[in-house]
Amino acid sequence: MLGLFQFLVDAVAMVCASILMAIGIGYLIVIGRFCYDQLRGVRDPEAPAIPDTDLPRVVLQIPVFNEPLVTEQSLRCVALLDWPKDRLRIQLLDDSTDATSARADAVAAELRVGGAVIDHVRRADRSGFKAGACAHGLTLTDEPFIAMLDADFRPPPNWLKRTVPLFLTDDRIGFVQSRCEFQNFEKNWLTRAQGLVQDGHYL
C-alpha cells in the first residue's frame, strides 16, 4: 500500500514537473522569436497619418465592476484621446454595486460638457461578467470600429491614431493589440519584479 502511495506521489510530481518544463520551453520559444525579429529589424507597423475628417467612428468600451477610483481616472484619461469627439463614443459598461456608479455619473456629466460622448450603461444582471457587458454594449451602438480598455489602463493621447488607421490601409488586419506598460515599474524592487512577471504574461 505504501509503495502504491509513493508511486502516485512520484507520478503526480513528474506530471507537474513536465507541465512546468513545457511552460518554460514555451516562454523561451516566444522570447527567442521576439529576439529573432528584433535582430532582423522587424518593427511594429507605423500607422499612416490620416486627416481628422477621414477618421472613422469608434466605440471605446470600458467594462467596470466596483472600481470607483480607477473608473473616474479612466474616464478622464480617455476623454483626452486625440480623436474627433463626434467620432468617438465612450461606453462605460458599469455592473457595479457600490459607489462606482454615482462617481462615474458625476465625472461623465462633467466630461460631456467638454464635448465627450459618454454612455453610462447599466445592466439588470451581471451575466457573462465583463465580457457579457462588452457584448451587451455592442448591441447599443453601430460604430464600425471597437476599442477596449480595462478600467486601470491609461492610454497615451495618440493611442487610437497609432492603431485604428492600420485597419484602413491593410485589409488583412482584423485585430490590433497594443503594448501594456507600468506606470510605477521603476518605483522599487517589488514593482520591478511584478512588472517583469506581467511582461512575461503579456509576451
mmCIF file of C-alpha atoms in Angstrom, residues 52-185:
data_model
loop_
_atom_site.group_PDB
_atom_site.id
_atom_site.type_symbol
_atom_site.label_atom_id
_atom_site.label_comp_id
_atom_site.label_asym_id
_atom_site.label_seq_id
_atom_site.Cartn_x
_atom_site.Cartn_y
_atom_site.Cartn_z
ATOM 1 C CA ASP A 52 -9.296 64.066 -38.944
ATOM 2 C CA THR A 53 -12.094 64.467 -41.484
ATOM 3 C CA ASP A 54 -11.405 60.938 -42.800
ATOM 4 C CA LEU A 55 -11.134 59.171 -39.447
ATOM 5 C CA PRO A 56 -13.848 56.554 -38.798
ATOM 6 C CA ARG A 57 -16.286 56.359 -35.904
ATOM 7 C CA VAL A 58 -15.030 54.310 -32.950
ATOM 8 C CA VAL A 59 -16.723 52.969 -29.842
ATOM 9 C CA LEU A 60 -14.406 52.653 -26.847
ATOM 10 C CA GLN A 61 -15.635 50.165 -24.252
ATOM 11 C CA ILE A 62 -14.560 50.240 -20.605
ATOM 12 C CA PRO A 63 -16.159 47.445 -18.536
ATOM 13 C CA VAL A 64 -16.053 48.053 -14.765
ATOM 14 C CA PHE A 65 -17.220 46.412 -11.562
ATOM 15 C CA ASN A 66 -16.818 48.138 -8.178
ATOM 16 C CA GLU A 67 -13.742 50.189 -9.154
ATOM 17 C CA PRO A 68 -14.635 53.777 -8.170
ATOM 18 C CA LEU A 69 -11.211 55.431 -8.229
ATOM 19 C CA VAL A 70 -9.819 53.783 -11.370
ATOM 20 C CA THR A 71 -13.121 54.300 -13.212
ATOM 21 C CA GLU A 72 -13.000 58.032 -12.597
ATOM 22 C CA GLN A 73 -9.353 58.196 -13.697
ATOM 23 C CA SER A 74 -10.070 56.086 -16.773
ATOM 24 C CA LEU A 75 -12.884 58.352 -17.950
ATOM 25 C CA ARG A 76 -10.738 61.461 -17.537
ATOM 26 C CA CYS A 77 -7.887 59.816 -19.453
ATOM 27 C CA VAL A 78 -9.909 58.624 -22.457
ATOM 28 C CA ALA A 79 -11.633 61.999 -22.733
ATOM 29 C CA LEU A 80 -8.177 63.367 -23.661
ATOM 30 C CA LEU A 81 -7.646 60.973 -26.586
ATOM 31 C CA ASP A 82 -6.622 62.708 -29.804
ATOM 32 C CA TRP A 83 -9.656 61.704 -31.863
ATOM 33 C CA PRO A 84 -12.566 63.826 -33.124
ATOM 34 C CA LYS A 85 -15.079 63.943 -30.285
ATOM 35 C CA ASP A 86 -18.020 63.458 -32.625
ATOM 36 C CA ARG A 87 -16.437 60.205 -33.883
ATOM 37 C CA LEU A 88 -15.597 58.664 -30.515
ATOM 38 C CA ARG A 89 -18.301 57.106 -28.365
ATOM 39 C CA ILE A 90 -17.138 56.077 -24.896
ATOM 40 C CA GLN A 91 -19.166 53.257 -23.343
ATOM 41 C CA LEU A 92 -18.724 52.874 -19.609
ATOM 42 C CA LEU A 93 -20.155 49.383 -19.080
ATOM 43 C CA ASP A 94 -20.882 49.528 -15.373
ATOM 44 C CA ASP A 95 -22.110 46.469 -13.448
ATOM 45 C CA SER A 96 -21.080 47.956 -10.097
ATOM 46 C CA THR A 97 -22.947 47.521 -6.832
ATOM 47 C CA ASP A 98 -21.033 50.159 -4.850
ATOM 48 C CA ALA A 99 -20.284 53.888 -5.127
ATOM 49 C CA THR A 100 -18.620 53.480 -8.540
ATOM 50 C CA SER A 101 -21.808 54.302 -10.461
ATOM 51 C CA ALA A 102 -22.514 57.571 -8.642
ATOM 52 C CA ARG A 103 -18.924 58.769 -9.029
ATOM 53 C CA ALA A 104 -18.879 57.764 -12.688
ATOM 54 C CA ASP A 105 -22.153 59.619 -13.315
ATOM 55 C CA ALA A 106 -20.678 62.829 -11.928
ATOM 56 C CA VAL A 107 -17.469 62.565 -13.954
ATOM 57 C CA ALA A 108 -19.323 61.619 -17.152
ATOM 58 C CA ALA A 109 -21.622 64.641 -16.787
ATOM 59 C CA GLU A 110 -18.607 66.905 -16.333
ATOM 60 C CA LEU A 111 -16.817 65.489 -19.396
ATOM 61 C CA ARG A 112 -19.927 65.703 -21.574
ATOM 62 C CA VAL A 113 -19.861 69.474 -21.063
ATOM 63 C CA GLY A 114 -16.457 69.430 -22.772
ATOM 64 C CA GLY A 115 -17.887 67.576 -25.776
ATOM 65 C CA ALA A 116 -17.136 63.950 -24.883
ATOM 66 C CA VAL A 117 -19.775 61.410 -25.935
ATOM 67 C CA ILE A 118 -20.141 59.064 -22.957
ATOM 68 C CA ASP A 119 -22.788 56.372 -22.484
ATOM 69 C CA HIS A 120 -23.024 55.101 -18.910
ATOM 70 C CA VAL A 121 -24.534 51.648 -19.480
ATOM 71 C CA ARG A 122 -26.026 49.706 -16.558
ATOM 72 C CA ARG A 123 -27.423 46.157 -16.728
ATOM 73 C CA ALA A 124 -30.019 44.440 -14.592
ATOM 74 C CA ASP A 125 -27.775 41.378 -14.144
ATOM 75 C CA ARG A 126 -24.071 40.547 -14.497
ATOM 76 C CA SER A 127 -24.435 37.585 -16.858
ATOM 77 C CA GLY A 128 -21.149 36.996 -18.654
ATOM 78 C CA PHE A 129 -19.426 39.443 -16.292
ATOM 79 C CA LYS A 130 -17.179 41.955 -18.129
ATOM 80 C CA ALA A 131 -17.284 40.029 -21.406
ATOM 81 C CA GLY A 132 -21.069 39.972 -21.160
ATOM 82 C CA ALA A 133 -21.090 43.720 -20.509
ATOM 83 C CA CYS A 134 -18.989 44.302 -23.652
ATOM 84 C CA ALA A 135 -21.290 42.092 -25.733
ATOM 85 C CA HIS A 136 -24.320 43.967 -24.393
ATOM 86 C CA GLY A 137 -22.680 47.305 -25.214
ATOM 87 C CA LEU A 138 -22.236 46.272 -28.849
ATOM 88 C CA THR A 139 -25.994 45.830 -29.197
ATOM 89 C CA LEU A 140 -26.449 49.515 -28.320
ATOM 90 C CA THR A 141 -24.248 51.077 -30.987
ATOM 91 C CA ASP A 142 -23.226 50.707 -34.639
ATOM 92 C CA GLU A 143 -19.705 52.151 -34.821
ATOM 93 C CA PRO A 144 -17.588 50.126 -37.287
ATOM 94 C CA PHE A 145 -14.513 50.039 -35.028
ATOM 95 C CA ILE A 146 -14.341 48.804 -31.437
ATOM 96 C CA ALA A 147 -11.624 49.635 -28.919
ATOM 97 C CA MET A 148 -11.484 48.105 -25.438
ATOM 98 C CA LEU A 149 -9.669 49.083 -22.284
ATOM 99 C CA ASP A 150 -9.705 47.669 -18.794
ATOM 100 C CA ALA A 151 -10.522 50.282 -16.183
ATOM 101 C CA ASP A 152 -6.939 50.583 -14.931
ATOM 102 C CA PHE A 153 -5.380 51.178 -18.363
ATOM 103 C CA ARG A 154 -4.237 54.719 -19.226
ATOM 104 C CA PRO A 155 -3.592 55.026 -22.965
ATOM 105 C CA PRO A 156 -1.479 57.893 -24.331
ATOM 106 C CA PRO A 157 -3.406 60.581 -26.253
ATOM 107 C CA ASN A 158 -2.259 59.221 -29.636
ATOM 108 C CA TRP A 159 -3.284 55.615 -28.894
ATOM 109 C CA LEU A 160 -6.211 55.487 -31.337
ATOM 110 C CA LYS A 161 -4.269 57.302 -34.055
ATOM 111 C CA ARG A 162 -1.495 54.703 -33.750
ATOM 112 C CA THR A 163 -3.874 51.738 -34.022
ATOM 113 C CA VAL A 164 -7.168 52.412 -35.859
ATOM 114 C CA PRO A 165 -5.596 53.757 -39.119
ATOM 115 C CA LEU A 166 -3.810 50.412 -39.542
ATOM 116 C CA PHE A 167 -7.185 48.858 -40.382
ATOM 117 C CA LEU A 168 -7.738 51.396 -43.149
ATOM 118 C CA THR A 169 -4.531 50.634 -45.042
ATOM 119 C CA ASP A 170 -4.258 46.831 -44.769
ATOM 120 C CA ASP A 171 -7.358 44.699 -45.294
ATOM 121 C CA ARG A 172 -5.599 41.695 -43.745
ATOM 122 C CA ILE A 173 -5.726 43.331 -40.314
ATOM 123 C CA GLY A 174 -8.664 42.332 -38.164
ATOM 124 C CA PHE A 175 -7.262 42.944 -34.680
ATOM 125 C CA VAL A 176 -4.592 45.138 -33.112
ATOM 126 C CA GLN A 177 -3.282 44.715 -29.584
ATOM 127 C CA SER A 178 -1.118 47.452 -28.119
ATOM 128 C CA ARG A 179 1.580 47.072 -25.510
ATOM 129 C CA CYS A 180 0.924 47.455 -21.794
ATOM 130 C CA GLU A 181 3.482 49.301 -19.695
ATOM 131 C CA PHE A 182 3.504 50.011 -15.981
ATOM 132 C CA GLN A 183 3.358 53.482 -14.522
ATOM 133 C CA ASN A 184 5.255 52.618 -11.332
ATOM 134 C CA PHE A 185 7.673 49.996 -12.746
#
